mmCIF file of C-alpha atoms in Angstrom:
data_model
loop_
_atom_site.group_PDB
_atom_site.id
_atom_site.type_symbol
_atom_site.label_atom_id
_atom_site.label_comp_id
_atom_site.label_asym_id
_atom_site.label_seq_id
_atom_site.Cartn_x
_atom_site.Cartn_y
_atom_site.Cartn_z
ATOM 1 C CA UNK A 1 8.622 -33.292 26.883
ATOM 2 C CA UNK A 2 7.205 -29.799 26.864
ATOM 3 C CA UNK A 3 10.872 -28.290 25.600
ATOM 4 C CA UNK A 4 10.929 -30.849 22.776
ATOM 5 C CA UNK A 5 7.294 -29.967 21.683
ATOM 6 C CA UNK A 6 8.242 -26.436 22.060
ATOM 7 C CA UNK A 7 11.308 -27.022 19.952
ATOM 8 C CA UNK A 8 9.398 -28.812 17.444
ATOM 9 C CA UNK A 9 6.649 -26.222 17.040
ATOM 10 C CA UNK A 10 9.463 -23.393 16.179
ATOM 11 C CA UNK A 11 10.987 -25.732 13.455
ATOM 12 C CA UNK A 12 7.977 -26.101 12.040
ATOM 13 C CA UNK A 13 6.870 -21.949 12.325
ATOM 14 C CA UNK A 14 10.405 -21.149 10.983
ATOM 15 C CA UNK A 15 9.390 -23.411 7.819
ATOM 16 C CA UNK A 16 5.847 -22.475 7.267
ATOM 17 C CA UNK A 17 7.608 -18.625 7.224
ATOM 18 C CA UNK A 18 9.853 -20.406 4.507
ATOM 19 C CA UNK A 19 7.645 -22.026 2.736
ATOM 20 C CA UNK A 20 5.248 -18.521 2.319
ATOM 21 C CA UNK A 21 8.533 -16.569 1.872
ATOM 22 C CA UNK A 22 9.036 -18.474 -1.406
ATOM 23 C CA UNK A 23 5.560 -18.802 -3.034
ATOM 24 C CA UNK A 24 5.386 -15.064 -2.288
ATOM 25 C CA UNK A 25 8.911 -14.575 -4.525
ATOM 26 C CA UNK A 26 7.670 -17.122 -7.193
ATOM 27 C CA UNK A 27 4.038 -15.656 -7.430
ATOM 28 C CA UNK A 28 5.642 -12.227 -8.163
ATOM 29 C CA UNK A 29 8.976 -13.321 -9.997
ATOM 30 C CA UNK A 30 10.831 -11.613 -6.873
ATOM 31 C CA UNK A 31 14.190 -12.268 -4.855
ATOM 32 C CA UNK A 32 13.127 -11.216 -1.358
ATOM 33 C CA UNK A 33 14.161 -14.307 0.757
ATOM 34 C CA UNK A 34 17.300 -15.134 2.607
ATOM 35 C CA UNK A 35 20.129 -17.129 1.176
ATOM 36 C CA UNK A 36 22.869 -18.326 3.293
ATOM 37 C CA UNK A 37 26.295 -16.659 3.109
ATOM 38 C CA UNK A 38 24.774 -13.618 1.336
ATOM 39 C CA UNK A 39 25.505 -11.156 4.102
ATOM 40 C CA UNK A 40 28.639 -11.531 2.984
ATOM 41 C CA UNK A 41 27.667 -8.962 0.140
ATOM 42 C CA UNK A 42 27.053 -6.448 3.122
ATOM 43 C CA UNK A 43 29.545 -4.042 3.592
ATOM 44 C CA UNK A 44 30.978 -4.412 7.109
ATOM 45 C CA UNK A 45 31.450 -0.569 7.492
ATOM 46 C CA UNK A 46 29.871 -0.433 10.909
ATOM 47 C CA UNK A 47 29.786 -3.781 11.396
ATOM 48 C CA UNK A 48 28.940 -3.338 15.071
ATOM 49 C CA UNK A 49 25.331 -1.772 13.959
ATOM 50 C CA UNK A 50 25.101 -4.513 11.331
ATOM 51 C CA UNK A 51 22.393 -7.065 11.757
ATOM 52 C CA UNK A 52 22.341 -9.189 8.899
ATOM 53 C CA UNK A 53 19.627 -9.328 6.326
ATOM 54 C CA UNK A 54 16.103 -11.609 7.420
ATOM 55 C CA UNK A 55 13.074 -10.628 5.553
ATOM 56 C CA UNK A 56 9.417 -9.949 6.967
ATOM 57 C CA UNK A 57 7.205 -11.876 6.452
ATOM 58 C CA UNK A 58 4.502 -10.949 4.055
ATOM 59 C CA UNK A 59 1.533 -12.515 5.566
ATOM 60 C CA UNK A 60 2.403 -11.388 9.003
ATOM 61 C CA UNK A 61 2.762 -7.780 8.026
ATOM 62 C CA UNK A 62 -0.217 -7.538 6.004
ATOM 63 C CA UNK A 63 -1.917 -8.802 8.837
ATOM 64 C CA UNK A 64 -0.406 -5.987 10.849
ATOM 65 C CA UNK A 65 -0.639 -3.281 8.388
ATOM 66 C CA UNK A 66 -4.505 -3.968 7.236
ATOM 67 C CA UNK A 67 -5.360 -4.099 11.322
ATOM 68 C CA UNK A 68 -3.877 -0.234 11.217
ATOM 69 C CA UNK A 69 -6.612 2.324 12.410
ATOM 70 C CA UNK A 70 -5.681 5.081 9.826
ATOM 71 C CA UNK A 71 -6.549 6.492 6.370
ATOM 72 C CA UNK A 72 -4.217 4.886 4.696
ATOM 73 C CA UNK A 73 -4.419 8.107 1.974
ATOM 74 C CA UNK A 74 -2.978 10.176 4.476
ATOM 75 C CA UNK A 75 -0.092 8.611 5.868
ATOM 76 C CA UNK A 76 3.410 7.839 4.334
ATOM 77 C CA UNK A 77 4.976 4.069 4.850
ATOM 78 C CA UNK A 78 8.557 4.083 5.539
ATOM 79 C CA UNK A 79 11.129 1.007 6.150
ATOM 80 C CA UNK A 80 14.449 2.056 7.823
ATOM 81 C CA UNK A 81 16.335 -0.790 7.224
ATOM 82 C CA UNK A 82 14.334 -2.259 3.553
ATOM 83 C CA UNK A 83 16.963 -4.994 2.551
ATOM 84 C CA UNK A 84 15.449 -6.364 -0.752
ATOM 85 C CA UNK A 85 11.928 -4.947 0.096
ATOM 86 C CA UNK A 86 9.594 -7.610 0.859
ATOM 87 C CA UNK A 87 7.876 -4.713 3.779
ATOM 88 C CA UNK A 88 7.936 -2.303 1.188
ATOM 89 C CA UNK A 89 5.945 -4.885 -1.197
ATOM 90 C CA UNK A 90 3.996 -5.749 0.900
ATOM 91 C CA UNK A 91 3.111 -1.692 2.038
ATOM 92 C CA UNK A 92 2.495 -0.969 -1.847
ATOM 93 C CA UNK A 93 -0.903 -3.155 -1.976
ATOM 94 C CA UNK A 94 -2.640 -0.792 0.145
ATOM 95 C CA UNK A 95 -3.443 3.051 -0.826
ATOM 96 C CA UNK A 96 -0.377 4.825 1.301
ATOM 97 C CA UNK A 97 0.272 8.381 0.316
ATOM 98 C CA UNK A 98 3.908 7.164 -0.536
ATOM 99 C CA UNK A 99 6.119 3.794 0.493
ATOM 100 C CA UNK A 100 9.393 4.722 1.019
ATOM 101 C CA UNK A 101 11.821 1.855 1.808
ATOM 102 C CA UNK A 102 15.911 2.988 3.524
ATOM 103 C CA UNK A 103 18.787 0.652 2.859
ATOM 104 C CA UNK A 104 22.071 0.814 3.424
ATOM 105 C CA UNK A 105 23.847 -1.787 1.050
ATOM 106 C CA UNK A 106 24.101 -1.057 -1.996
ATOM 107 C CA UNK A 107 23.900 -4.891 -2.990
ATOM 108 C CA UNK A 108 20.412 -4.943 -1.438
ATOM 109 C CA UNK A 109 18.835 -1.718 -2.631
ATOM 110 C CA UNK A 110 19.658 -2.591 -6.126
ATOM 111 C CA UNK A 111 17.816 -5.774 -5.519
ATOM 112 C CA UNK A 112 14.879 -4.420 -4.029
ATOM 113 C CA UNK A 113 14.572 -1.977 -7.131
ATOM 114 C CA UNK A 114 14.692 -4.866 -9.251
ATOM 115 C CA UNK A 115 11.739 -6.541 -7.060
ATOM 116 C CA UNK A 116 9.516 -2.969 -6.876
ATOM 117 C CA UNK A 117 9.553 -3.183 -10.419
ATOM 118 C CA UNK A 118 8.865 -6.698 -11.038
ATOM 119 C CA UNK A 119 6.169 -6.074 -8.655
ATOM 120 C CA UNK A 120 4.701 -3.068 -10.202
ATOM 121 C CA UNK A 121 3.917 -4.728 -13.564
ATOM 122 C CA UNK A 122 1.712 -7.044 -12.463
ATOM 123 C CA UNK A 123 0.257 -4.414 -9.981
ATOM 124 C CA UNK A 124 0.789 -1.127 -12.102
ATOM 125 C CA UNK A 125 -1.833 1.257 -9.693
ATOM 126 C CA UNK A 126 0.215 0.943 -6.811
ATOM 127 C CA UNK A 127 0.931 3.788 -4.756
ATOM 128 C CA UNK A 128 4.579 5.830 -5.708
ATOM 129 C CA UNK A 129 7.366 4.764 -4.337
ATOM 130 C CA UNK A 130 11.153 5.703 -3.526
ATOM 131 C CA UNK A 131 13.512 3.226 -2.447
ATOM 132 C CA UNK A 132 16.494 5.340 -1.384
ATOM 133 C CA UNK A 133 20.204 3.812 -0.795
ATOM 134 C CA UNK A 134 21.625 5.389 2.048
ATOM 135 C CA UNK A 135 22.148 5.720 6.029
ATOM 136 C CA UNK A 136 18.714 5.395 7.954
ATOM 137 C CA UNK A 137 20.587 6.821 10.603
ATOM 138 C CA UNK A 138 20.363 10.433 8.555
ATOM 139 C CA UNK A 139 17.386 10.042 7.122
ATOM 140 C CA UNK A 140 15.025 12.647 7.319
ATOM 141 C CA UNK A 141 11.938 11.055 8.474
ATOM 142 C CA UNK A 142 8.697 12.586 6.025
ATOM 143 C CA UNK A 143 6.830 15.081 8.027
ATOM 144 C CA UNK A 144 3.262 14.694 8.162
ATOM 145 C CA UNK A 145 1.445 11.312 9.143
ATOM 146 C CA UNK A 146 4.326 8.529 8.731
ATOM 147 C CA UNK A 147 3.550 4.563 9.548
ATOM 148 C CA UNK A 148 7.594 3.730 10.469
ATOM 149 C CA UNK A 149 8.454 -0.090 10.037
ATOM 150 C CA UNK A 150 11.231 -1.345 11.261
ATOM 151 C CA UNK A 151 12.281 -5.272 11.576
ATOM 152 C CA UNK A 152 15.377 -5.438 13.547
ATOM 153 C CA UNK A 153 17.258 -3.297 10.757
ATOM 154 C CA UNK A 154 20.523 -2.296 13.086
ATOM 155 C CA UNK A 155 21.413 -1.934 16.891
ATOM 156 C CA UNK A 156 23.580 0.452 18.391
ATOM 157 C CA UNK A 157 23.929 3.955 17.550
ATOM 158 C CA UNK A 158 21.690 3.951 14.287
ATOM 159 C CA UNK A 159 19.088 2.541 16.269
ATOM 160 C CA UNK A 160 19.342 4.716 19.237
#
């Protein structure tokens, strides 16, 4: 009985993530949620660092990130692994120095530009931003005070 109820309980967590996944997208005219079969855009380069693109979720994190002990004035935000940029979206509604978001496909960074500035004109005073399309693995990480979000971006080397 307990493993059913258990079972159960995720289906219904998994949804509820769902369900605030998409009245985040539609509140802000965004494409930040997962569709089936579109990791197939991904290119399989280094497919054995590959993870395969699941979004944050965007009450969870701004749980997480309003719970931070810092002056948010003084500290960059930066995403290793950004996909379409629902973390970075989510980092631009509170007064970071700078959110910078790192992706690696192409197809996704060019969505998440198109979501930062859908986002930004119905939130224009939002901190600056950079989303940069390239290998988090050579990124230079900002020196100064950096908050450093990662949600299972890549495994292997990159991630070592």
């Amino acid at each position: 009985m307990y493993r059913i109820i258990t079972g159960i309980k995720n289906v219904v967590e998994y949804h509820v993530r769902w369900l605030r996944s998409v009245a985040f997208d539609a509140r802000f005219n965004l494409d930040t949620k997962f569709k089936y079969n579109e990791d197939e855009q991904f290119p399989a380069i280094i497919p054995e660092t590959q993870q395969g693109y699941e979004p944050t979720c965007s009450a969870t994190l701004q749980k997480i990130i309003s719970r931070l002990p810092i002056n948010f004035e003084e500290f960059t935000f930066v995403d290793l692994g950004s996909g379409k940029g629902r973390a970075v979206l989510v980092a631009m509604g509170h007064p970071f120095k700078k959110v910078v978001g790192v992706e690696y496909s192409e197809y996704y960074h060019k969505i998440a530009c198109q979501n930062v500035q859908a986002y930004r004109q119905s939130q224009p005073e939002f901190c600056p931003v950079e989303l940069i399309h390239g290998d988090a693995a050579t990124f230079p990480i900002p020196s100064g005070n950096v908050v450093l979000y990662l949600f299972n971006p890549f495994q292997g080397d990159v991630f070592d």
